[in-house]
Short mmCIF file of C-alpha atoms and ligand atoms in Angstrom, two decimals:
data_model
loop_
_atom_site.label_atom_id
_atom_site.label_comp_id
_atom_site.label_asym_id
_atom_site.label_seq_id
_atom_site.Cartn_x
_atom_site.Cartn_y
_atom_site.Cartn_z
CA MET A 8 93.71 64.99 166.71
CA ARG A 9 89.69 64.18 166.89
CA LEU A 10 87.62 63.84 164.52
CA LEU A 11 83.32 63.84 164.28
CA ASP A 12 81.04 62.44 161.70
CA SER A 13 78.07 64.74 163.22
CA HIS A 14 75.30 62.59 160.36
CA CYS A 15 75.80 59.35 159.18
CA HIS A 16 73.86 56.02 158.72
CA LEU A 17 75.57 52.93 160.00
CA ASN A 18 71.87 51.90 160.94
CA MET A 19 71.52 51.52 156.58
CA GLU A 20 71.34 48.37 155.10
CA GLU A 21 74.88 49.28 153.11
CA PHE A 22 76.65 48.53 156.39
CA ALA A 23 74.51 45.65 157.23
CA GLU A 24 77.49 43.07 156.61
CA ASP A 25 81.14 44.36 157.63
CA LEU A 26 80.31 46.73 159.88
CA GLU A 27 82.56 46.39 162.65
CA LEU A 28 85.18 47.73 159.67
CA ILE A 29 84.11 50.70 159.26
CA LEU A 30 84.13 50.85 162.81
CA ARG A 31 87.76 49.90 162.51
CA SER A 32 88.88 51.86 159.41
CA ALA A 33 86.29 54.66 161.59
CA ARG A 34 88.85 54.51 164.70
CA GLU A 35 91.98 54.22 162.27
CA ALA A 36 91.00 57.69 160.41
CA ARG A 37 90.19 59.28 164.19
CA VAL A 38 87.41 59.82 163.90
CA GLU A 39 86.18 58.53 167.23
CA ARG A 40 82.23 59.29 168.11
CA MET A 41 79.74 59.14 164.88
CA LEU A 42 76.31 60.52 165.10
CA VAL A 43 73.96 57.82 163.51
CA ALA A 44 70.58 58.97 162.71
CA GLY A 45 66.84 58.03 162.05
CA PHE A 46 64.56 57.86 158.47
CA ASP A 47 62.24 56.10 159.81
CA GLU A 48 60.69 54.13 163.21
CA PRO A 49 62.84 50.85 162.67
CA SER A 50 65.53 52.62 160.87
CA SER A 51 65.59 55.09 164.98
CA GLY A 52 65.08 51.80 166.92
CA LYS A 53 68.41 50.78 164.70
CA ALA A 54 69.93 53.58 165.69
CA LEU A 55 69.76 53.70 169.91
CA ALA A 56 70.47 49.44 168.88
CA LEU A 57 73.69 50.44 166.98
CA ALA A 58 75.26 53.47 170.01
CA LYS A 59 74.22 51.54 172.60
CA ALA A 60 76.08 48.81 171.50
CA HIS A 61 79.10 50.52 170.49
CA PRO A 62 79.84 53.17 173.12
CA ALA A 63 83.46 52.56 173.11
CA GLU A 64 83.36 53.72 169.03
CA GLY A 65 81.64 56.78 171.01
CA VAL A 66 78.70 55.98 168.60
CA PHE A 67 75.46 57.52 169.60
CA ALA A 68 72.18 58.46 168.11
CA ALA A 69 69.07 60.22 167.09
CA VAL A 70 65.26 58.83 166.53
CA GLY A 71 63.25 60.82 163.44
CA ILE A 72 61.38 60.75 160.66
CA HIS A 73 63.42 61.94 157.16
CA PRO A 74 60.70 63.92 154.76
CA HIS A 75 61.06 61.32 152.47
CA ASP A 76 59.14 59.49 154.74
CA ALA A 77 56.92 61.55 156.69
CA LYS A 78 54.22 59.55 155.27
CA THR A 79 54.93 56.75 157.14
CA CYS A 80 53.99 58.64 160.27
CA PRO A 81 50.97 57.81 162.64
CA PRO A 82 48.68 60.48 162.25
CA GLY A 83 47.75 62.64 165.07
CA GLY A 84 51.58 62.50 166.61
CA LEU A 85 55.00 60.86 165.97
CA PRO A 86 55.70 56.57 166.77
CA GLU A 87 54.68 55.90 170.45
CA SER A 88 58.67 54.81 169.79
CA PHE A 89 60.20 57.71 169.99
CA GLN A 90 58.96 58.77 173.43
CA ASP A 91 60.52 56.99 175.29
CA TRP A 92 63.53 56.16 172.68
CA ALA A 93 64.25 60.53 172.25
CA ALA A 94 64.56 60.78 176.46
CA ASP A 95 67.27 58.23 176.26
CA PRO A 96 71.14 59.48 177.33
CA ARG A 97 72.49 57.75 173.53
CA VAL A 98 69.94 59.75 172.17
CA VAL A 99 71.09 63.40 171.81
CA ALA A 100 69.22 64.44 169.15
CA ILE A 101 66.17 64.41 167.59
CA GLY A 102 65.75 64.45 163.50
CA GLU A 103 66.32 64.15 161.51
CA THR A 104 62.87 66.07 159.65
CA GLY A 105 62.99 68.84 157.81
CA LEU A 106 61.67 69.69 154.27
CA ASP A 107 62.67 67.69 151.05
CA LEU A 108 60.65 69.30 148.40
CA HIS A 109 63.24 68.19 144.93
CA TYR A 110 62.35 64.46 145.50
CA ASN A 111 58.29 65.79 147.24
CA LEU A 112 59.04 61.64 148.45
CA SER A 113 56.14 62.32 150.86
CA PRO A 114 53.04 65.05 150.67
CA ARG A 115 54.46 68.76 151.54
CA GLU A 116 51.51 68.70 154.27
CA VAL A 117 52.46 65.80 155.57
CA GLN A 118 56.31 66.38 155.70
CA GLU A 119 55.89 69.51 157.56
CA GLU A 120 53.29 68.31 160.16
CA SER A 121 56.19 65.56 160.94
CA PHE A 122 58.30 68.66 161.36
CA ARG A 123 56.45 70.85 163.31
CA ARG A 124 56.02 67.45 165.68
CA HIS A 125 59.37 66.04 165.33
CA ILE A 126 60.38 70.34 167.43
CA ALA A 127 57.87 69.58 169.38
CA LEU A 128 59.63 65.76 170.58
CA ALA A 129 63.29 68.45 170.63
CA GLU A 130 61.84 70.73 172.75
CA ARG A 131 59.83 68.65 175.45
CA VAL A 132 62.80 66.65 175.84
CA ARG A 133 65.58 69.61 175.71
CA LYS A 134 67.51 68.39 173.14
CA PRO A 135 68.43 69.50 170.04
CA LEU A 136 67.29 69.11 166.51
CA VAL A 137 68.46 68.04 162.47
CA VAL A 138 67.25 69.08 160.85
CA HIS A 139 66.86 68.00 156.43
CA VAL A 140 66.44 70.68 153.44
CA ARG A 141 66.56 70.58 150.18
CA ASP A 142 65.04 73.19 147.79
CA ALA A 143 63.05 74.36 150.70
CA TYR A 144 65.55 76.32 152.96
CA ASP A 145 62.60 79.27 152.87
CA GLU A 146 60.27 77.20 153.90
CA ALA A 147 62.09 75.44 155.95
CA ILE A 148 63.54 78.68 157.90
CA GLY A 149 59.88 80.09 158.28
CA ILE A 150 58.16 76.95 159.89
CA LEU A 151 61.79 77.01 162.83
CA ARG A 152 60.28 80.30 163.77
CA ASP A 153 57.14 79.64 163.77
CA GLU A 154 58.06 77.11 166.22
CA ALA A 155 60.45 78.89 168.32
CA ALA A 156 62.91 76.18 167.10
CA GLY A 157 65.78 78.60 168.44
CA ARG A 158 64.49 77.59 172.10
CA CYS A 159 66.12 73.47 171.24
CA THR A 160 68.26 74.71 168.11
CA GLY A 161 69.99 71.99 166.65
CA VAL A 162 72.04 71.27 163.29
CA ILE A 163 71.14 72.02 159.91
CA HIS A 164 72.78 68.40 157.99
CA CYS A 165 74.85 68.83 154.54
CA PHE A 166 73.90 72.28 154.39
CA SER A 167 73.42 73.64 151.17
CA GLY A 168 72.14 77.09 150.35
CA GLU A 169 73.17 80.32 150.26
CA TRP A 170 74.49 82.86 152.53
CA ARG A 171 71.11 83.93 153.35
CA HIS A 172 69.70 80.86 154.39
CA ALA A 173 73.04 80.15 156.41
CA ALA A 174 72.65 83.77 158.15
CA GLU A 175 69.13 83.13 159.43
CA ALA A 176 69.51 79.67 160.14
CA LEU A 177 72.27 80.78 162.47
CA GLU A 178 70.54 83.59 164.00
CA MET A 179 68.15 81.10 165.66
CA GLY A 180 71.33 80.19 166.98
CA PHE A 181 71.40 76.66 165.02
CA PHE A 182 74.87 74.81 164.04
CA LEU A 183 75.98 74.14 160.55
CA SER A 184 76.98 70.79 158.99
CA PHE A 185 79.26 69.84 155.94
CA ALA A 186 79.12 67.15 154.21
CA GLY A 187 81.35 65.80 150.88
CA PRO A 188 79.69 68.06 147.97
CA LEU A 189 81.49 71.21 149.42
CA THR A 190 84.78 68.82 148.91
CA PHE A 191 82.67 68.42 144.73
CA PRO A 192 85.24 70.78 142.36
CA ARG A 193 81.51 72.77 141.57
CA ALA A 194 80.03 73.29 144.74
CA ALA A 195 82.54 77.04 144.76
CA ALA A 196 79.65 78.65 145.87
CA LEU A 197 79.51 76.90 149.38
CA ARG A 198 82.64 76.59 149.97
CA GLU A 199 82.94 80.64 150.32
CA VAL A 200 79.64 80.26 152.21
CA ALA A 201 80.85 77.76 154.16
CA ALA A 202 84.36 80.32 154.65
CA ARG A 203 82.00 82.91 156.02
CA VAL A 204 80.14 80.79 158.83
CA PRO A 205 81.12 81.39 162.39
CA GLU A 206 84.53 78.74 163.82
CA ASP A 207 81.92 78.45 167.25
CA ARG A 208 78.96 76.75 164.67
CA LEU A 209 80.86 74.65 162.45
CA LEU A 210 80.06 70.76 162.13
CA CYS A 211 81.40 68.37 160.02
CA GLU A 212 79.76 65.32 159.49
CA THR A 213 79.05 62.10 156.35
CA ASP A 214 75.99 61.54 154.96
CA SER A 215 77.29 58.00 155.15
CA PRO A 216 76.88 56.18 153.05
CA TYR A 217 75.62 58.91 150.43
CA LEU A 218 77.63 61.66 149.43
CA ALA A 219 80.92 60.35 149.00
CA PRO A 220 83.48 63.32 149.04
CA GLN A 221 86.13 63.63 146.88
CA PRO A 222 89.18 61.83 146.53
CA TYR A 223 85.91 58.61 146.85
CA ARG A 224 83.63 60.34 144.84
CA GLY A 225 81.14 57.28 143.47
CA ARG A 226 82.06 54.57 145.75
CA ARG A 227 80.01 53.83 149.28
CA ASN A 228 80.75 56.84 151.31
CA GLN A 229 82.04 56.06 155.25
CA PRO A 230 82.54 57.67 158.97
CA ALA A 231 86.50 57.04 157.75
CA TYR A 232 86.02 59.74 154.89
CA VAL A 233 85.32 63.09 156.71
CA ALA A 234 88.69 63.58 157.32
CA ALA A 235 88.05 65.00 153.67
CA VAL A 236 85.47 67.71 154.04
CA TYR A 237 87.60 68.51 157.54
CA GLU A 238 90.64 68.76 154.90
CA THR A 239 87.91 70.82 152.61
CA LEU A 240 87.57 73.08 155.33
CA ALA A 241 90.78 74.31 156.84
CA GLU A 242 91.63 75.09 153.37
CA VAL A 243 88.84 77.29 152.28
CA ARG A 244 89.04 79.13 156.03
CA LYS A 245 92.91 79.24 155.97
CA VAL A 246 93.33 77.14 159.33
CA PRO A 247 95.21 74.60 159.85
CA LEU A 248 93.54 71.37 160.67
CA GLU A 249 93.97 70.97 164.22
CA ILE A 250 92.75 74.01 165.58
CA LEU A 251 89.19 73.16 163.33
CA ALA A 252 88.92 69.71 164.03
CA GLY A 253 89.16 71.54 168.21
CA GLN A 254 87.45 73.32 167.27
CA VAL A 255 84.87 71.12 165.67
CA TRP A 256 85.49 68.66 168.23
CA ARG A 257 83.92 71.66 171.28
CA ASN A 258 80.60 72.06 169.15
CA ALA A 259 79.72 69.50 168.73
CA GLU A 260 80.18 68.90 172.44
CA ARG A 261 78.05 71.87 172.45
CA LEU A 262 74.94 70.87 171.25
CA PHE A 263 74.99 67.95 171.53
CA GLY A 264 75.83 67.39 175.63
CA TRP A 265 77.70 64.42 174.58
CA GLY A 266 80.50 65.16 177.60
CA ASP A 267 82.89 62.30 177.58
CA GLY A 268 81.14 58.93 175.61
CA ASN A 269 80.62 57.30 178.93
CA VAL A 270 76.39 59.19 178.90
ZN1 LIG B 301 69.41 64.45 155.38
ZN1 LIG B 302 70.69 61.56 156.34
#
């Protein structure tokens, strides 16, 4: 059985001290693919550097600017460096990008503009999007439709919306990735949504160092803990863990095109 973490931030300061140990723990937990998502220009460069340094551990990168950091986007476009980075074979997705109207750390119009530029870049380089949405599902789906993002598709990471949002994203060809919150006792509604997603559109992630699943809640999250998300997902969908793991593996391969890892 092989597991994967479709979204983590090994490019963050939190992992600077003990990255080798974290990668070893991931391997011991059978996590053989990790997508490290950038959230601003330096962290996107770091994600690519990690992917290049750790091909044997199955590390890949996504480059993007988080909606919180959208205000760091240069006026008139994405950072120049993104054009080259996006074309690198170790970069398998564009993001994270999206809309976060919960914290509103960047003005809404700025978030929207940055989101649209990411979609254009994804379409240009023909790579999928990694989309972050918080308290903005209707708005984010509106933008994806508007920009015809069904052409590049992608993943709604750490999905936390209602079924109607899931249905709209699925209709556009998007995948839904579930994270630690799926395991939280009070997340019954989210588990119901997760049970209904077609098996060929599911992904699992940690979003580490954030959102550690039960029973690690409150600790620094890490890719090895993704196993807890798989277990909950297998339970709510009433499928054996091995079957789910195989399906998620094939889904990620289809979306990210990372094949045997030697791209
Ligand atoms: Zn996010
Ligand atoms: Zn993230």
